[in-house]
Short mmCIF file of C-alpha atoms and ligand atoms in Angstrom, two decimals:
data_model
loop_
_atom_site.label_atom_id
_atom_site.label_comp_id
_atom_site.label_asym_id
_atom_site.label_seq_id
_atom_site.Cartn_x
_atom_site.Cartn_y
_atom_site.Cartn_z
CA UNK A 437 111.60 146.68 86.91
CA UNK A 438 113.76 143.84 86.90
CA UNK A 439 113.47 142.96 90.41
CA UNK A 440 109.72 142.83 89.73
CA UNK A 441 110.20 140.47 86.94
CA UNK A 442 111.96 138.26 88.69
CA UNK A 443 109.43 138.21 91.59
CA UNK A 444 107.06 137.20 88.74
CA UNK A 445 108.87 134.79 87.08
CA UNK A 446 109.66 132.92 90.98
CA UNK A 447 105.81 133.51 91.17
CA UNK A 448 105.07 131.91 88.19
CA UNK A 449 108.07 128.88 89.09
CA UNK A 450 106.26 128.28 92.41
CA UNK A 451 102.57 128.15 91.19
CA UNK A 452 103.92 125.98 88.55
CA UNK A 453 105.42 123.67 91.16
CA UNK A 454 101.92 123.66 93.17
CA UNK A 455 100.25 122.78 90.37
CA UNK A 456 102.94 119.46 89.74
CA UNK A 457 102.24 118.60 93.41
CA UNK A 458 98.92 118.69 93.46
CA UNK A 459 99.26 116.78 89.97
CA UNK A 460 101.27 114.16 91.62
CA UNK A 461 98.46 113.40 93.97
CA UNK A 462 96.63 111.72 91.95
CA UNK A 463 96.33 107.80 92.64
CA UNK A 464 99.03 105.56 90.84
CA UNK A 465 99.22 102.11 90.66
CA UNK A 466 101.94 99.74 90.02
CA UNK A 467 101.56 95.68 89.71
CA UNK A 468 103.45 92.87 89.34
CA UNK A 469 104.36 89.39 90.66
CA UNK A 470 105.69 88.24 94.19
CA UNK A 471 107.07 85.21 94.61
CA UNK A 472 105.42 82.54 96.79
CA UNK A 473 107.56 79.64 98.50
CA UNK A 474 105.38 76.87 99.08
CA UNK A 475 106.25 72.96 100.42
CA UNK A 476 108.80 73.68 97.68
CA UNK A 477 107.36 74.96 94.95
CA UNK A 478 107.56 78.63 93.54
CA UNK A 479 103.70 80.25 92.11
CA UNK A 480 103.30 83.82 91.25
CA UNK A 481 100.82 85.83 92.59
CA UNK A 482 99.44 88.79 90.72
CA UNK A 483 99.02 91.88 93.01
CA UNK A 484 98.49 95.52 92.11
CA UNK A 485 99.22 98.50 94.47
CA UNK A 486 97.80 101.75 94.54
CA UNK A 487 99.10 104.60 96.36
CA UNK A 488 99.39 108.71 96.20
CA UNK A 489 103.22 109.71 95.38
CA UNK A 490 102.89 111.73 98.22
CA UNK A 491 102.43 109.24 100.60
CA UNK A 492 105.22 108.52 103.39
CA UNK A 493 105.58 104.53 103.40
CA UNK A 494 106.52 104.79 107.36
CA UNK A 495 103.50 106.45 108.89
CA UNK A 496 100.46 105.24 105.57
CA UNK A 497 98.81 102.00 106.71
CA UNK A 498 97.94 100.19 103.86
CA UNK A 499 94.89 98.32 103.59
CA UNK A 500 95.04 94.92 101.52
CA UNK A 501 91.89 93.45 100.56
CA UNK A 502 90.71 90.07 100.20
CA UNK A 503 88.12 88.43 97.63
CA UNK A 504 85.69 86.28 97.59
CA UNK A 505 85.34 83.09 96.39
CA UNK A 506 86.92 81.18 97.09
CA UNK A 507 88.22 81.24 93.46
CA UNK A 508 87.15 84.68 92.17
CA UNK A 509 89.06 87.54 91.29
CA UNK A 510 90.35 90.93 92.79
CA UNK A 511 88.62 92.44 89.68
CA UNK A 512 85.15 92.84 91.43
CA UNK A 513 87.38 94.30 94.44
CA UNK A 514 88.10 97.32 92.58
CA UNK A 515 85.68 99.72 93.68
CA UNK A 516 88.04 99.39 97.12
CA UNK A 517 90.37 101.82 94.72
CA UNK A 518 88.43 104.31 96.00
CA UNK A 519 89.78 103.94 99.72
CA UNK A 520 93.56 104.87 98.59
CA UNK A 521 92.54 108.56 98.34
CA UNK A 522 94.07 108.41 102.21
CA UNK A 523 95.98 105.11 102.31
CA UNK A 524 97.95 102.68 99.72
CA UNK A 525 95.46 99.59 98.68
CA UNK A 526 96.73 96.53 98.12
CA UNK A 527 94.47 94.15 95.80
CA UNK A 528 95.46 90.71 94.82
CA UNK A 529 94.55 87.32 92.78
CA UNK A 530 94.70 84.25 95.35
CA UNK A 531 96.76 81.30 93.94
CA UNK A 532 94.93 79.77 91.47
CA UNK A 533 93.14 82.23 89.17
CA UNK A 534 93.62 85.68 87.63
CA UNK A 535 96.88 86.52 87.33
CA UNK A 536 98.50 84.74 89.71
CA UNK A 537 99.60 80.66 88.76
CA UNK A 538 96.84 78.42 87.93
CA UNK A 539 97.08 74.39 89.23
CA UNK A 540 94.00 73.24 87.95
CA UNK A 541 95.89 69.46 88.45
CA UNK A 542 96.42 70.12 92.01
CA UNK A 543 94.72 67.86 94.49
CA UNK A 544 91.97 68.51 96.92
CA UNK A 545 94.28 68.33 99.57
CA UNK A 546 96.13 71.08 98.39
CA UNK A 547 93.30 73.67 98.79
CA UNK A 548 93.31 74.31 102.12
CA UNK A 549 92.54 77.26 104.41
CA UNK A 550 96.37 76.67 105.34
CA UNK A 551 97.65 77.90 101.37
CA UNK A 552 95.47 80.90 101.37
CA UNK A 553 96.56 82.18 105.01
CA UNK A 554 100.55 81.46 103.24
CA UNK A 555 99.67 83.44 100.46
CA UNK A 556 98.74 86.09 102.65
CA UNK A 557 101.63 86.39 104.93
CA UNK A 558 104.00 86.05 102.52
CA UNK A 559 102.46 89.14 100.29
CA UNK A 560 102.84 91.05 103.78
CA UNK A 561 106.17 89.76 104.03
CA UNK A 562 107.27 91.03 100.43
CA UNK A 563 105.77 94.65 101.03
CA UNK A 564 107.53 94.51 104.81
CA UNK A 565 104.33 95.81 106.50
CA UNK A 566 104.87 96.59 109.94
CA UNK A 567 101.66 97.70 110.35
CA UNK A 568 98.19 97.51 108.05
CA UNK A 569 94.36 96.50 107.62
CA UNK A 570 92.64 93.90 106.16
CA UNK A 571 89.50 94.12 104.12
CA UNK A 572 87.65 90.38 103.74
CA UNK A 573 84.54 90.10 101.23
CA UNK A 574 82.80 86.46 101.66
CA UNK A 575 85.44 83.98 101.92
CA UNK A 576 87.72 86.65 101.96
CA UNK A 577 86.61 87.39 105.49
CA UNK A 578 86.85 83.95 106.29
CA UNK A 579 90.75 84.23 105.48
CA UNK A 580 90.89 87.03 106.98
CA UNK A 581 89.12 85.75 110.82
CA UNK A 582 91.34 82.57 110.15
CA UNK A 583 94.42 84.77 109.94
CA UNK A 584 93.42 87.31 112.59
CA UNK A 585 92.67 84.23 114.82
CA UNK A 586 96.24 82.48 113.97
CA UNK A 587 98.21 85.32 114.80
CA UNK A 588 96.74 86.17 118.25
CA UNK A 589 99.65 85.42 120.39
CA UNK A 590 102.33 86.71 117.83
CA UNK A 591 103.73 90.17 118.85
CA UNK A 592 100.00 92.23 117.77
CA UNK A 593 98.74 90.19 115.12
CA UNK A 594 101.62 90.48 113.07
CA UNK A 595 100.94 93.75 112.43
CA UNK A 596 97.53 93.97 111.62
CA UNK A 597 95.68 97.13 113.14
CA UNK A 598 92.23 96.92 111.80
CA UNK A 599 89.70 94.29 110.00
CA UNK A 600 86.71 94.81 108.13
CA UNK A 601 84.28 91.27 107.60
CA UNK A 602 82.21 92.27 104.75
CA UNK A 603 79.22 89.93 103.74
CA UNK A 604 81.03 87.23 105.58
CA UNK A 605 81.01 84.06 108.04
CA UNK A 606 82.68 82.73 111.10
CA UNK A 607 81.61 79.70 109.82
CA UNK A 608 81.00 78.18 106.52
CA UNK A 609 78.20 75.67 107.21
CA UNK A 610 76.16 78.83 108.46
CA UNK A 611 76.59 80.19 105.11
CA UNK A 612 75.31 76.99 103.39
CA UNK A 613 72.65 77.04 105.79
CA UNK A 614 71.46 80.77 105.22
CA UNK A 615 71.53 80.27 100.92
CA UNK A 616 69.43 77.20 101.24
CA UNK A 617 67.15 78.62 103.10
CA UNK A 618 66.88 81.68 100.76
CA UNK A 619 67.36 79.45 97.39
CA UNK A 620 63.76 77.84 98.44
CA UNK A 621 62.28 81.11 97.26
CA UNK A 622 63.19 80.08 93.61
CA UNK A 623 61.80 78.08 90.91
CA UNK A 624 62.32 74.84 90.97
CA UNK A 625 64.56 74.81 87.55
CA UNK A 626 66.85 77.37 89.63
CA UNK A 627 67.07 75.28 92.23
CA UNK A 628 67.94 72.51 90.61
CA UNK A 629 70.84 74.37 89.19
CA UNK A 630 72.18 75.21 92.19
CA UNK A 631 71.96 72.24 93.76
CA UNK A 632 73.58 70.37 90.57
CA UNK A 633 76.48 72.58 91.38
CA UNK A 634 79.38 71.63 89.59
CA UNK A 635 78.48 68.99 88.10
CA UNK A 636 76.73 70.76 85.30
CA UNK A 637 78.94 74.23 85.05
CA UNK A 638 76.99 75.79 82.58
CA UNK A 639 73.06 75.28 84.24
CA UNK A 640 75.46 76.07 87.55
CA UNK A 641 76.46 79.27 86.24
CA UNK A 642 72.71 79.96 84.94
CA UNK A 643 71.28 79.11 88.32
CA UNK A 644 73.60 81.20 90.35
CA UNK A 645 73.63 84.08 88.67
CA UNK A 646 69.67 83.81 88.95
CA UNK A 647 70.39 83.64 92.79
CA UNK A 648 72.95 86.19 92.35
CA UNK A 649 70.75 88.95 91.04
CA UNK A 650 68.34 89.11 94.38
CA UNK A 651 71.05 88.45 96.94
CA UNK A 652 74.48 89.18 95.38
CA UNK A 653 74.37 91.90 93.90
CA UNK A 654 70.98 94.00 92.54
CA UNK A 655 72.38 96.24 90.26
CA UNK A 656 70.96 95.99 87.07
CA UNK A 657 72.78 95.41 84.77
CA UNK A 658 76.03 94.18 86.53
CA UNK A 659 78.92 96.14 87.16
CA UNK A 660 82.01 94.89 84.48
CA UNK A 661 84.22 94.00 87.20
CA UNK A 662 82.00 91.34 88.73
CA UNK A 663 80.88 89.74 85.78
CA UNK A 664 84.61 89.83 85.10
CA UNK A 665 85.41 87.71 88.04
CA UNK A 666 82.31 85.58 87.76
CA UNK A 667 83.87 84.75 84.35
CA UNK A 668 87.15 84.19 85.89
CA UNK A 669 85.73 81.86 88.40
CA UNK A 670 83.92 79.61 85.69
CA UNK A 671 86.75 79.31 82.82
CA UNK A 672 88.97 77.87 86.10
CA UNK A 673 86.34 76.38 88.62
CA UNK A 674 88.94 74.27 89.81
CA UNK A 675 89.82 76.58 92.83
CA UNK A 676 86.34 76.43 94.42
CA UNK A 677 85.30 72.93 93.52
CA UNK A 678 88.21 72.15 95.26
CA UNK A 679 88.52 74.53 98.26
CA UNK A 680 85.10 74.01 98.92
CA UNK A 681 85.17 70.25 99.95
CA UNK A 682 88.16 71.56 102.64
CA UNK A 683 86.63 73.91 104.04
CA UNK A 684 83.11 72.13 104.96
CA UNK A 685 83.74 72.06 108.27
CA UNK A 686 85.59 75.17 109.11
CA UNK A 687 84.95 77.20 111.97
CA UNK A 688 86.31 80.55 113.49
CA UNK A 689 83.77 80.86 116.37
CA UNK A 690 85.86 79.13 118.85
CA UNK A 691 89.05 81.23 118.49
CA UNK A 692 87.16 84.53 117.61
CA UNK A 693 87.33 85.94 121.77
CA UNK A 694 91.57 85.72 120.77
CA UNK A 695 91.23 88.49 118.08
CA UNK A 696 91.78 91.80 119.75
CA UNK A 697 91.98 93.67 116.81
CA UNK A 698 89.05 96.16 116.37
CA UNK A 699 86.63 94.48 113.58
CA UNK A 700 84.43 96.03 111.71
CA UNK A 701 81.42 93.38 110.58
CA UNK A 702 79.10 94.22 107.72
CA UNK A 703 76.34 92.92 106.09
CA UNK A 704 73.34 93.68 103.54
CA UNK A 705 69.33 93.75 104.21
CA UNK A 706 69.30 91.65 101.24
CA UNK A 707 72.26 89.53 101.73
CA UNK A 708 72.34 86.08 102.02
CA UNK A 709 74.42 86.57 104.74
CA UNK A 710 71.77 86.56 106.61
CA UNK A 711 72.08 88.19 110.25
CA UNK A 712 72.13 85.14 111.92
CA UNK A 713 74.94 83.72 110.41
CA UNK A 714 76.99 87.29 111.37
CA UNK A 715 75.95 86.98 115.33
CA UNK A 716 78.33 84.69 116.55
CA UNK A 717 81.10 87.84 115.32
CA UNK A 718 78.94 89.80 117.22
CA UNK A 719 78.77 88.05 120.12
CA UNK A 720 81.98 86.67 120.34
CA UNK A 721 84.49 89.36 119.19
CA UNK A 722 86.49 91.65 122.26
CA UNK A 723 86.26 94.55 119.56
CA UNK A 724 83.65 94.61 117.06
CA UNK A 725 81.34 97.31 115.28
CA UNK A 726 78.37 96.49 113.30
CA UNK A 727 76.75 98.03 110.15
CA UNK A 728 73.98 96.87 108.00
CA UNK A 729 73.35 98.43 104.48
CA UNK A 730 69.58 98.58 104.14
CA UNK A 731 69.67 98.90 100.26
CA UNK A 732 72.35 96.04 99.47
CA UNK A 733 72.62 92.48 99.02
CA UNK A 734 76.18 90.67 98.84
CA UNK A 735 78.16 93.45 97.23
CA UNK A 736 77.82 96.69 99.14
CA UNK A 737 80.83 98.53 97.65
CA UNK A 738 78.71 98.45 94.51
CA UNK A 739 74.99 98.77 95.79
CA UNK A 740 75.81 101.45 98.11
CA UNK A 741 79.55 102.62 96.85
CA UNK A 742 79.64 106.08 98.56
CA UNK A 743 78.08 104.40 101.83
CA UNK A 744 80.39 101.86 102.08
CA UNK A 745 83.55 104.02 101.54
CA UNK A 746 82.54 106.56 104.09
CA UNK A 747 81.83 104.01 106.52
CA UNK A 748 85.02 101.85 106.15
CA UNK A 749 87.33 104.93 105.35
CA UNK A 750 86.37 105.89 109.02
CA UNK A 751 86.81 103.21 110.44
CA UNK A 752 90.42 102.56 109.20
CA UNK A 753 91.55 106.10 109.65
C1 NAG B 529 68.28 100.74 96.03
O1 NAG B 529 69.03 100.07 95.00
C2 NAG B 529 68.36 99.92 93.77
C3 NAG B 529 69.27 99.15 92.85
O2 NAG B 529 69.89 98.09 93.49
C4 NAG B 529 68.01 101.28 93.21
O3 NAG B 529 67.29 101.12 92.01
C5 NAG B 529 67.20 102.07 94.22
O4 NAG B 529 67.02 103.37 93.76
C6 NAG B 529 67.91 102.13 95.58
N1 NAG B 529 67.04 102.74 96.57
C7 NAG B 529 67.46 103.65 97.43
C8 NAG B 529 66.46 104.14 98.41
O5 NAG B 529 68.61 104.06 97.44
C1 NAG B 530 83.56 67.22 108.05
O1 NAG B 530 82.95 66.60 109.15
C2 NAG B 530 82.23 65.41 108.80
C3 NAG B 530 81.50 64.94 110.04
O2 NAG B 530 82.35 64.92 111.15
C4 NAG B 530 83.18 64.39 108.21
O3 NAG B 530 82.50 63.24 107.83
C5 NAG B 530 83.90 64.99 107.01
O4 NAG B 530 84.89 64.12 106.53
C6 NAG B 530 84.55 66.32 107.38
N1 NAG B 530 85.05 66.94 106.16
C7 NAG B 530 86.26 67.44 106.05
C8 NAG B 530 86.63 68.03 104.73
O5 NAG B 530 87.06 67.48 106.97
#
């Protein structure tokens, strides 16, 4: 009798303990701030890291991802949480907005491609990844193909194993060139707005977001977490007024037969990344997959969430 009790009570212990583990795989996150050393000054930026408990930190492969912008947020990143089901994600604010330091002061020359591509090493320094992804939306891709492109002779990319280009461009004046073409389209009011740019924020904002809603993202209404970061981007514009004169002429298409890493290049029917701003990736790159989501503009990981998430958790596995 006892002897049976006790098998029942170490029954009862070990189901109890199976139900803790399975508990403990769950998703956590934790955030904070890393420091960033830069010509001798210290800014913060803002990251947040999501992992399962259960995950061992020498085999997982995280994956960090990379907004848009330039000058947006992580926030409208966050349906990317969805990927650390089987690996730790790593989301962050780029210098300048969200939660990371703000230098609205700054000078233009400060803004370049060169800070950003900092930022990023040193937030793969302070997690000591030996080995890990990157996932680029818009000008997040172009960090991304700038630091992919850098890092070519070091010792395999400095670690990174896999890169996903998501509604991005080897080349910003292709960009300019595909959303001018597609802006004719509008109304002449919208037009103007765009055009006026940022020299009229608020019929800016009004204009874009009319642009926004056909090839940025057609979900009606918007999803929290972009309008979020479209916020973000207006209340401290400085970042993209300012990062967008430096990077007028930049180019990847010249380096991109360097990156050997195998590249994943995505784009929507309704993007306005249109396709032929995305061939000279295809073209160009030693390792490269393409895929085009038929029912999505700018912002796939929203249009077509389940889609997207099968397609890139695949790829990175
Ligand atoms: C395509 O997306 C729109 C919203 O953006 C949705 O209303 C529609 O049902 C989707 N169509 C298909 C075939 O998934
Ligand atoms: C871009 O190139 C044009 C033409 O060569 C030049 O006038 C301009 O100053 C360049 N812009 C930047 C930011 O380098």
């Amino acid at each position: 009798m006892s002897r049976f009790l006790l098998t029942a009570v170490a029954l009862l212990a070990s189901l109890f303990s199976l139900a803790q583990a399975a508990r403990s795989k769950e998703v956590s996150s934790r955030s904070g701030y890393i420091p960033f050393n830069y010509n001798g000054e210290v800014f913060q930026t803002w990251y947040i890291y999501y992992s399962k408990p259960v995950v061992n930190p020498l085999r997982a492969r995280p994956t960090i991802v990379l907004h848009g912008g330039p000058g947006f947020t992580h926030d409208y990143m966050n349906p990317l949480i969805d990927l650390a089901k089987n690996r730790p994600v790593i989301l962050y604010d780029q210098i300048g907005n969200g939660q990371s330091t703000h230098l609205p002061s700054k000078p233009t020359s400060f803004w370049s491609i060169d800070l950003f591509v900092a930022e990023l090493e040193n937030v793969i320094k302070f997690f000591s990844l030996k080995r890990y992804d990157i996932v680029g939306h818009s000008w997040g891709g172009m960090l991304a193909g700038e630091f992919a492109a850098r890092h070519s002779m070091v010792s395999r990319h400095f670690g990174l194993r896999r890169m996903v280009l998501t509604d991005s461009n080897p080349q910003r004046s292709l960009s300019i060139q595909s959303q001018a073409q597609l802006l004719k389209q509008f109304p002449a009011d919208v037009q103007q707005e765009v055009v006026t740019g940022w020299k009229d924020p608020a019929r800016y904002r009004q204009g874009l977001e009319q642009f926004f809603h056909v090839y940025g993202c057609r979900l009606s209404p918007w999803p929290a977490d972009l309008t979020t970061s479209f916020d973000a981007l207006f209340a401290e514009p400085s970042v993209s007024q300012q990062t967008g004169i430096t990077l007028a002429n930049w180019t990847v298409i010249d380096r991109l037969h360097k990156i050997k890493v195998p590249t994943l290049v995505m784009n929507g029917a309704h993007d306005f990344i249109q396709d032929f701003v995305i061939q000279p990736f295809l073209d160009k790159l030693p390792h490269v997959k393409y895929h085009k989501f038929e029912n999505s503009s700018h912002t796939p990981f929203f249009e077509e969430r389940e889609e997207f998430m099968s397609i890139v958790g695949r790829f990175l596995e």
